[in-house]
Tab-separated table of C-alpha atoms (C1' of nucleotides) in Angstrom:
chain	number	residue	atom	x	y	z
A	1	UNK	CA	96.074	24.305	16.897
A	2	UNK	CA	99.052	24.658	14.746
A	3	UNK	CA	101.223	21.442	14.699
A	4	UNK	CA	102.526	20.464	11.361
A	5	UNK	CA	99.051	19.267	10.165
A	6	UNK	CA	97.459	22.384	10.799
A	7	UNK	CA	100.126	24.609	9.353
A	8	UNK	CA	100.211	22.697	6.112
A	9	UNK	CA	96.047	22.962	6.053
A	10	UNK	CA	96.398	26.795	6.424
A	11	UNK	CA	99.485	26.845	3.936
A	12	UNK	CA	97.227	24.530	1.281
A	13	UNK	CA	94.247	27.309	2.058
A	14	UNK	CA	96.124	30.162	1.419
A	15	UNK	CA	98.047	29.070	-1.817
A	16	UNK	CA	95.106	29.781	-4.295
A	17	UNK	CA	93.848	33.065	-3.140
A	18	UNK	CA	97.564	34.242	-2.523
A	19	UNK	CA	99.368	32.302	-5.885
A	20	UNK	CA	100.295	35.025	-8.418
A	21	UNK	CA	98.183	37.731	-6.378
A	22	UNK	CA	100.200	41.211	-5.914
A	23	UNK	CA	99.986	43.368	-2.328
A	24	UNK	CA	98.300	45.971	-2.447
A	25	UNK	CA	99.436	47.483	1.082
A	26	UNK	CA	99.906	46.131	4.589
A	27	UNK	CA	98.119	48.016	7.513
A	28	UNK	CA	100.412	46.395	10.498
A	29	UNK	CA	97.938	47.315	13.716
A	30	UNK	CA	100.220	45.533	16.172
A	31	UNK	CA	103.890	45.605	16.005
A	32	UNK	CA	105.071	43.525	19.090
A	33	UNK	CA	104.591	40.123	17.929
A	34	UNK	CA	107.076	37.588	19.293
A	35	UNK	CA	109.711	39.243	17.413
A	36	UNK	CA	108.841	43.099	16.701
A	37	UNK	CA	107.918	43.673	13.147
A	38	UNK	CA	110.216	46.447	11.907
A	39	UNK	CA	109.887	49.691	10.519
A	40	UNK	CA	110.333	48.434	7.097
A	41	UNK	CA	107.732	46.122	6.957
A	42	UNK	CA	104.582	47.146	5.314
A	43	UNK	CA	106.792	49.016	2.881
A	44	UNK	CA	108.651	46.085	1.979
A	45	UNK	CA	105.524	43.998	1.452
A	46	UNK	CA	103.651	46.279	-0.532
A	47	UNK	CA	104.086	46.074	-4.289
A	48	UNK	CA	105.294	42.398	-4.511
A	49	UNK	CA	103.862	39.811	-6.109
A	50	UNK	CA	103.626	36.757	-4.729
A	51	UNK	CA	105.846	33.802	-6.519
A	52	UNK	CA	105.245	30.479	-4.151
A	53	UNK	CA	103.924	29.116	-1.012
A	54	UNK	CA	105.594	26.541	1.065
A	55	UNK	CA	105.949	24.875	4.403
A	56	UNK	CA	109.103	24.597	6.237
A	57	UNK	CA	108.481	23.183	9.939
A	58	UNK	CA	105.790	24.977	11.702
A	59	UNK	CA	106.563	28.054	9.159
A	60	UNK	CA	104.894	29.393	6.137
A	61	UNK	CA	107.136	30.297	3.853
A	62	UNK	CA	105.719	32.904	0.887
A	63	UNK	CA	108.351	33.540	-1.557
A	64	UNK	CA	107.989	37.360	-3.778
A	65	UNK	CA	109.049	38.236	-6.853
A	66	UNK	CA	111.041	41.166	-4.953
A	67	UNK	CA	113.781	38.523	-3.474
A	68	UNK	CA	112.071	38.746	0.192
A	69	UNK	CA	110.591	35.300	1.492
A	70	UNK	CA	107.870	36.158	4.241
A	71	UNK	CA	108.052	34.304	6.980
A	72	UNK	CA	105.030	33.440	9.221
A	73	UNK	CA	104.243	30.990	12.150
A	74	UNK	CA	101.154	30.712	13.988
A	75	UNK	CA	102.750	30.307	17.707
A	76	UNK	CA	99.733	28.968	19.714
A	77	UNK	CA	97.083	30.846	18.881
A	78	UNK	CA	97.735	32.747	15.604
A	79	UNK	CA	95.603	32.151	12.516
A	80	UNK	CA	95.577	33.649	9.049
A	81	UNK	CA	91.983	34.290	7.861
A	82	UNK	CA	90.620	35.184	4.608
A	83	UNK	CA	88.451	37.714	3.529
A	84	UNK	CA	87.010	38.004	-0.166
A	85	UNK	CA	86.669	41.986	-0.012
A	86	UNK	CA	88.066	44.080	3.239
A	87	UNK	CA	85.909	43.702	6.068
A	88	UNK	CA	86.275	46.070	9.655
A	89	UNK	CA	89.178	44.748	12.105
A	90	UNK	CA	88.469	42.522	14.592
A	91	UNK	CA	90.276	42.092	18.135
A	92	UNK	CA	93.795	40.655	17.872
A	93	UNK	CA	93.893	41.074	13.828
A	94	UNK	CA	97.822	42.658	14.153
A	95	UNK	CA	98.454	42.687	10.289
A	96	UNK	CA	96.287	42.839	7.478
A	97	UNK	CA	97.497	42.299	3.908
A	98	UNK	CA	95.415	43.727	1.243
A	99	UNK	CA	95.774	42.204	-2.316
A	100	UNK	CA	95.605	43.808	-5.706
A	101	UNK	CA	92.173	42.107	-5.883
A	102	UNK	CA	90.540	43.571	-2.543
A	103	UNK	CA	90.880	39.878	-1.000
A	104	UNK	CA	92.161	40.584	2.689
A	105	UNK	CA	94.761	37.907	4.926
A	106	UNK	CA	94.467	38.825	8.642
A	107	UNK	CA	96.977	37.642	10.901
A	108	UNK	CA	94.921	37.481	13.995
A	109	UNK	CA	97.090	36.168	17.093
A	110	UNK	CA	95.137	36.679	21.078
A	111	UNK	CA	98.942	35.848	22.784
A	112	UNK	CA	101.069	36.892	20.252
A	113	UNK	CA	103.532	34.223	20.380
A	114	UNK	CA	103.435	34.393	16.786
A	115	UNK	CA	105.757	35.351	14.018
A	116	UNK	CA	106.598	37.450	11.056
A	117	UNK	CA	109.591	38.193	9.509
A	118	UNK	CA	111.542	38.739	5.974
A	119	UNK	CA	114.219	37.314	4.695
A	120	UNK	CA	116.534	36.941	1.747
A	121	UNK	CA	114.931	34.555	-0.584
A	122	UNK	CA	118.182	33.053	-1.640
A	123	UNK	CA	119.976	32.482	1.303
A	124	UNK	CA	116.380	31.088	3.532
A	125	UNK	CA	118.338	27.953	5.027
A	126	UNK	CA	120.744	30.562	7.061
A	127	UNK	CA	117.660	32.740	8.442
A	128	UNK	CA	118.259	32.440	11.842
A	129	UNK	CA	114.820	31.450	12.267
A	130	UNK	CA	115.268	28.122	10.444
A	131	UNK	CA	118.925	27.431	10.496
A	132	UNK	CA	118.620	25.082	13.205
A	133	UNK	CA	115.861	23.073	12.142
A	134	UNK	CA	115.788	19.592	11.888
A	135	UNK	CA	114.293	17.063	9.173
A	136	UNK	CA	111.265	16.974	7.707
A	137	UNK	CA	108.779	14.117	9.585
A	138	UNK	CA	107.495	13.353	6.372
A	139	UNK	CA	110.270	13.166	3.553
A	140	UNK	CA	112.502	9.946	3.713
A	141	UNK	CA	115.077	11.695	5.488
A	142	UNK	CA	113.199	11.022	8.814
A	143	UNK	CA	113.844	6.796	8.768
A	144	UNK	CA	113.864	5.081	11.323
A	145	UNK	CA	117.806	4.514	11.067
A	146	UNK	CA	118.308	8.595	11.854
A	147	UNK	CA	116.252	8.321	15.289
A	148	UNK	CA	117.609	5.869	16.350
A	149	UNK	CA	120.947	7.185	15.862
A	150	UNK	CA	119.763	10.736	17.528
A	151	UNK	CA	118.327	8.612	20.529
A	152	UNK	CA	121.216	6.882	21.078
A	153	UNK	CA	122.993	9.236	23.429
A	154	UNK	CA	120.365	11.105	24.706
A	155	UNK	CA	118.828	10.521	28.246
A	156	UNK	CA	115.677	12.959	28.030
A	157	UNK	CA	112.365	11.260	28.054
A	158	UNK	CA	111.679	10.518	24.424
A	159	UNK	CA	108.314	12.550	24.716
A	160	UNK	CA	110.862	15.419	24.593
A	161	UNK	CA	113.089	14.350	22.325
A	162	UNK	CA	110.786	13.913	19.400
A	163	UNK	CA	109.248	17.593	20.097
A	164	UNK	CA	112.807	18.632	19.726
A	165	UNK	CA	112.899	21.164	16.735
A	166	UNK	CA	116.388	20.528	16.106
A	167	UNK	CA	115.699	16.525	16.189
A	168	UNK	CA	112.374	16.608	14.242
A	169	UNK	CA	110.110	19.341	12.970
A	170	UNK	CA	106.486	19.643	13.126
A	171	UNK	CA	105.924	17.298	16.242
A	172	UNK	CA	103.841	19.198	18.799
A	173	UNK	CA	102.814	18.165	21.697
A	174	UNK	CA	99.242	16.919	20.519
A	175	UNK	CA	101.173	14.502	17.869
A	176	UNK	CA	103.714	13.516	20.382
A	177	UNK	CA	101.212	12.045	22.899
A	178	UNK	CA	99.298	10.523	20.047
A	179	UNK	CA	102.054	8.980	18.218
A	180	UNK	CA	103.352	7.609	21.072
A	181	UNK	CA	100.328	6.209	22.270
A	182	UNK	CA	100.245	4.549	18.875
A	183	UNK	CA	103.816	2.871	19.129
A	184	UNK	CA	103.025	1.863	22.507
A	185	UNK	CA	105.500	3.442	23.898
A	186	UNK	CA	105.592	5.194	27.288
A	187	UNK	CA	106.028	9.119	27.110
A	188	UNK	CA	108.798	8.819	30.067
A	189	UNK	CA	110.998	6.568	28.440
A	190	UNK	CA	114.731	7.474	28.360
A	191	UNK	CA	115.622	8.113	24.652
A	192	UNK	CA	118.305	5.993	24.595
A	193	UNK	CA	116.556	2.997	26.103
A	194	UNK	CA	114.499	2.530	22.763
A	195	UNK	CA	115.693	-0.490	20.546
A	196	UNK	CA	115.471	-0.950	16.486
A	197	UNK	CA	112.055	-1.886	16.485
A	198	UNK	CA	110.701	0.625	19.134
A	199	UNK	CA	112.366	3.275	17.042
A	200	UNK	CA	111.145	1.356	13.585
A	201	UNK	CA	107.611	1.793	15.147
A	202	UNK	CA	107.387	5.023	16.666
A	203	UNK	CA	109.026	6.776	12.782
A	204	UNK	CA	106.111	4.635	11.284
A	205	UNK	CA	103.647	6.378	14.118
A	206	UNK	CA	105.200	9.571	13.645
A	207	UNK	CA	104.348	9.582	9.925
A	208	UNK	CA	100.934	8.070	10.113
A	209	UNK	CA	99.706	10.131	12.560
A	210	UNK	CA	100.558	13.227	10.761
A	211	UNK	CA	99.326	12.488	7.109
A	212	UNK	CA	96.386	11.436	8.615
A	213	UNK	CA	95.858	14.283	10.272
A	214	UNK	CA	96.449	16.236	7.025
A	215	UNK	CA	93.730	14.897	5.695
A	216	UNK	CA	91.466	15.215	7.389
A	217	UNK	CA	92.521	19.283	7.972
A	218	UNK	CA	92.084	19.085	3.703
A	219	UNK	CA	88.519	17.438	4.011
A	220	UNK	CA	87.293	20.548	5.920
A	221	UNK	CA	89.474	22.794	3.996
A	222	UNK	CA	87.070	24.855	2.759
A	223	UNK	CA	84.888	25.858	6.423
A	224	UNK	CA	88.687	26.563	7.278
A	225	UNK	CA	89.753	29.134	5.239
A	226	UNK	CA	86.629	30.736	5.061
A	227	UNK	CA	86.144	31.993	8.544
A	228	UNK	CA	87.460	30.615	11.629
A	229	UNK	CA	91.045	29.189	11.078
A	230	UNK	CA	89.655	26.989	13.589
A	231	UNK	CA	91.254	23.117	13.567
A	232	UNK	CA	90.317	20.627	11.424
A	233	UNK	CA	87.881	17.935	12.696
A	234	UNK	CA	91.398	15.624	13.420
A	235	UNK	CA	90.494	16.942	17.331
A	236	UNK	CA	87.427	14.356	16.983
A	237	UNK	CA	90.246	11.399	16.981
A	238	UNK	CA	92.425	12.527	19.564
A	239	UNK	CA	92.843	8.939	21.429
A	240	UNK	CA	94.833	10.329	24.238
A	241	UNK	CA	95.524	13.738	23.815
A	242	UNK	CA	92.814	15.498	26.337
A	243	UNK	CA	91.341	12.417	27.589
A	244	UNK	CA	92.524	12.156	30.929
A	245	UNK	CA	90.354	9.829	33.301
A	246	UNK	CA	88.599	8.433	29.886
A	247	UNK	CA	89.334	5.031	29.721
A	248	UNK	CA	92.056	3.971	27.215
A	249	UNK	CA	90.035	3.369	23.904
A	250	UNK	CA	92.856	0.105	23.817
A	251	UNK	CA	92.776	-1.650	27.097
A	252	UNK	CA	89.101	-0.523	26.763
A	253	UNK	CA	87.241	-0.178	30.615
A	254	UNK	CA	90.422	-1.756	31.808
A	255	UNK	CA	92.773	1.565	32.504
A	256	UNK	CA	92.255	5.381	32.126
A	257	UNK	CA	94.637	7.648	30.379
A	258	UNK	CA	96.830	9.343	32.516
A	259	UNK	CA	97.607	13.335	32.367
A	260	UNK	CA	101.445	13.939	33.670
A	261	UNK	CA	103.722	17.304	33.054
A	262	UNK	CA	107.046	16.951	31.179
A	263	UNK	CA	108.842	19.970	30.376
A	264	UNK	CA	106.553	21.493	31.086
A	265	UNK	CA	103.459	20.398	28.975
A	266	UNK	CA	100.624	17.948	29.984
A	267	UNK	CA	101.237	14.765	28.740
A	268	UNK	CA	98.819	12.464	27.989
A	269	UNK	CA	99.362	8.741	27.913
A	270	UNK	CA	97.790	4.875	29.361
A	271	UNK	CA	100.633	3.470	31.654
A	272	UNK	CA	99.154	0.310	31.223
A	273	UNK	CA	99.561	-0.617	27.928
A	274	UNK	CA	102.266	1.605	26.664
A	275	UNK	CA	105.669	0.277	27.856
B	1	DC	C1'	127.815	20.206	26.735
B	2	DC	C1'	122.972	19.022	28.784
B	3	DT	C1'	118.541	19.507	31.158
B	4	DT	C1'	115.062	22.154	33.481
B	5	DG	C1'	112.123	25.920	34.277
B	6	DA	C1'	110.481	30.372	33.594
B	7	DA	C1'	109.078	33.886	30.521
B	8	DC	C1'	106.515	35.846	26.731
B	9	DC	C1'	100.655	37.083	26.273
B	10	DT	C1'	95.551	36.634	26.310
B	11	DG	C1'	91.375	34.031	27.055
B	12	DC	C1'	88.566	30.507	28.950
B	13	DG	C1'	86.414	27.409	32.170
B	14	DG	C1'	85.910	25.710	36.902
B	15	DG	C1'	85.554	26.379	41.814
B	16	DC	C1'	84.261	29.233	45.479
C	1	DT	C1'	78.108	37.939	39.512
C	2	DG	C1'	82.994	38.307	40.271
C	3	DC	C1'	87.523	36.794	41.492
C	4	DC	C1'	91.321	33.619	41.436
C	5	DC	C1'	93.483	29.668	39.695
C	6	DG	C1'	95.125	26.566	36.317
C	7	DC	C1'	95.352	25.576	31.729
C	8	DA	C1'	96.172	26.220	26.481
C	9	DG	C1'	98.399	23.505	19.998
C	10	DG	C1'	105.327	27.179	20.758
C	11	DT	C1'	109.790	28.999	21.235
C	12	DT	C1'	113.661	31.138	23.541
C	13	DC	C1'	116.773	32.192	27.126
C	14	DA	C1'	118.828	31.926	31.704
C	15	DA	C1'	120.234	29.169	35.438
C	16	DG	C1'	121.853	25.024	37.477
DNA sequence: CCTTGAACCTGCGGGC
DNA sequence: TGCCCGCAGGTTCAAG
């Protein structure tokens, strides 16, 4: 679930029930998230009032009016539901913040690969979390002039490359199948073999692939937040991602998309008319 | 330096 | 029905 799409629908969710809202406490149930939560925690939380919501990568970032920024991601299975008045714990809900005005946001997370963690507001960019984070997919910095330029040297399939944090942020491996699918470009690909326009094309797929799937994570916004944290309905227009054996919805009946690993991860792709 | 692979953890679906 | 296997949207760390 949470590529950069989906963390931007949760972040958009959250924003008006958390925006200006104080904690009332924080009941942590499960300490040993990806990165222990420490002792401090709760107590640190509690009190604050919460100045601003943003999105940073795959991270939520909520800023407090006690200098702390609250750090959250998702990892694969995390989710951040919202409760209008405190309801009984569920399996996997590891921290519950309660807010001045009974609301409740549960962090539930099944594998715990997700994270939580505070940090100075005014010195964010040096968190060691985010210090090595590369450009934002979707603000002008990411052109295609600066991939092409990281490609350049590098010989890893460009499948990898773009899921490369430190390259580009956001791109999971979901949007990496499907915006490669859209540039026409095949997954195994040395990064450095791409030319200007291969790189001009897949930037362009990049981007469109993720603002569309934005919206439509904001058209179902509201079954979202309110109980399942569930993905959007952008799943329904996966072209390749999943679809292995389905014939390519491009060449039509003429090839099927192919499943391969890399790194790792399934890839999903149509050899035939991605080059 | 770079690339690859395993590890972290739980749940689910398929095959037998 | 139960067991075992492979698989899952991410990140980090060790080994080669």
């Amino acid at each position: 679930m949470p590529e950069l799409p989906e963390v931007e629908t949760v972040m958009r969710g959250l924003a008006p029930v958390l925006m200006g809202q104080r904690i009332k406490s924080v009941r942590v149930r499960q300490r040993q998230l990806r990165v222990p939560l420490p002792a401090t925690f709760a107590r640190t939380l509690a009190k604050a009032r919460v100045t601003g919501l943003k999105r940073r990568a795959k991270y939520i970032l909520v800023s407090l009016d006690n200098g702390k920024t609250l750090l959250i991601h998702l990892g694969m299975s995390g989710r951040l539901l919202i409760h209008t008045k405190p309801a009984p714990a569920q399996k996997h809900d590891h921290v519950v913040f309660t807010l001045n005005n009974h609301a409740q946001i549960v962090f539930n997370d099944p594998r715990r690969f997700g994270l939580m963690a505070l940090a100075p507001s005014g010195d964010l960019a040096n968190h060691k979390t985010l210090r090595h984070l590369g450009v934002e997919p979707l603000e002008k910095e990411f052109s295609a002039a600066y991939l092409r330029d990281q490609l350049r040297t590098s010989s890893r399939p460009v499948k990898l490359a773009i899921m490369d944090q430190e390259l580009v942020v956001g791109v999971g491996n979901i949007y990496a199948c499907e915006a490669l699918f859209a540039a026409h470009i095949n997954p195994n690909r040395k990064a450095r073999t791409l030319g200007d326009a291969e790189c001009r094309t897949l930037t362009q797929a990049i981007k469109t692939v993720l603002k569309r799937a934005i919206k439509k994570g904001g058209s179902s916004l509201r079954d979202y937040v309110q109980a399942s944290g569930e993905a959007g309905y952008f799943q329904h227009e996966f072209k390749v991602y999943g679809h292995s054996g389905h014939p390519c919805p491009r060449c039509k009946g003429r090839h099927t998309i192919s499943r391969i690993t890399q790194g790792g991860r399934s890839t999903f792709f149509c050899a035939s008319c991605q080059k």
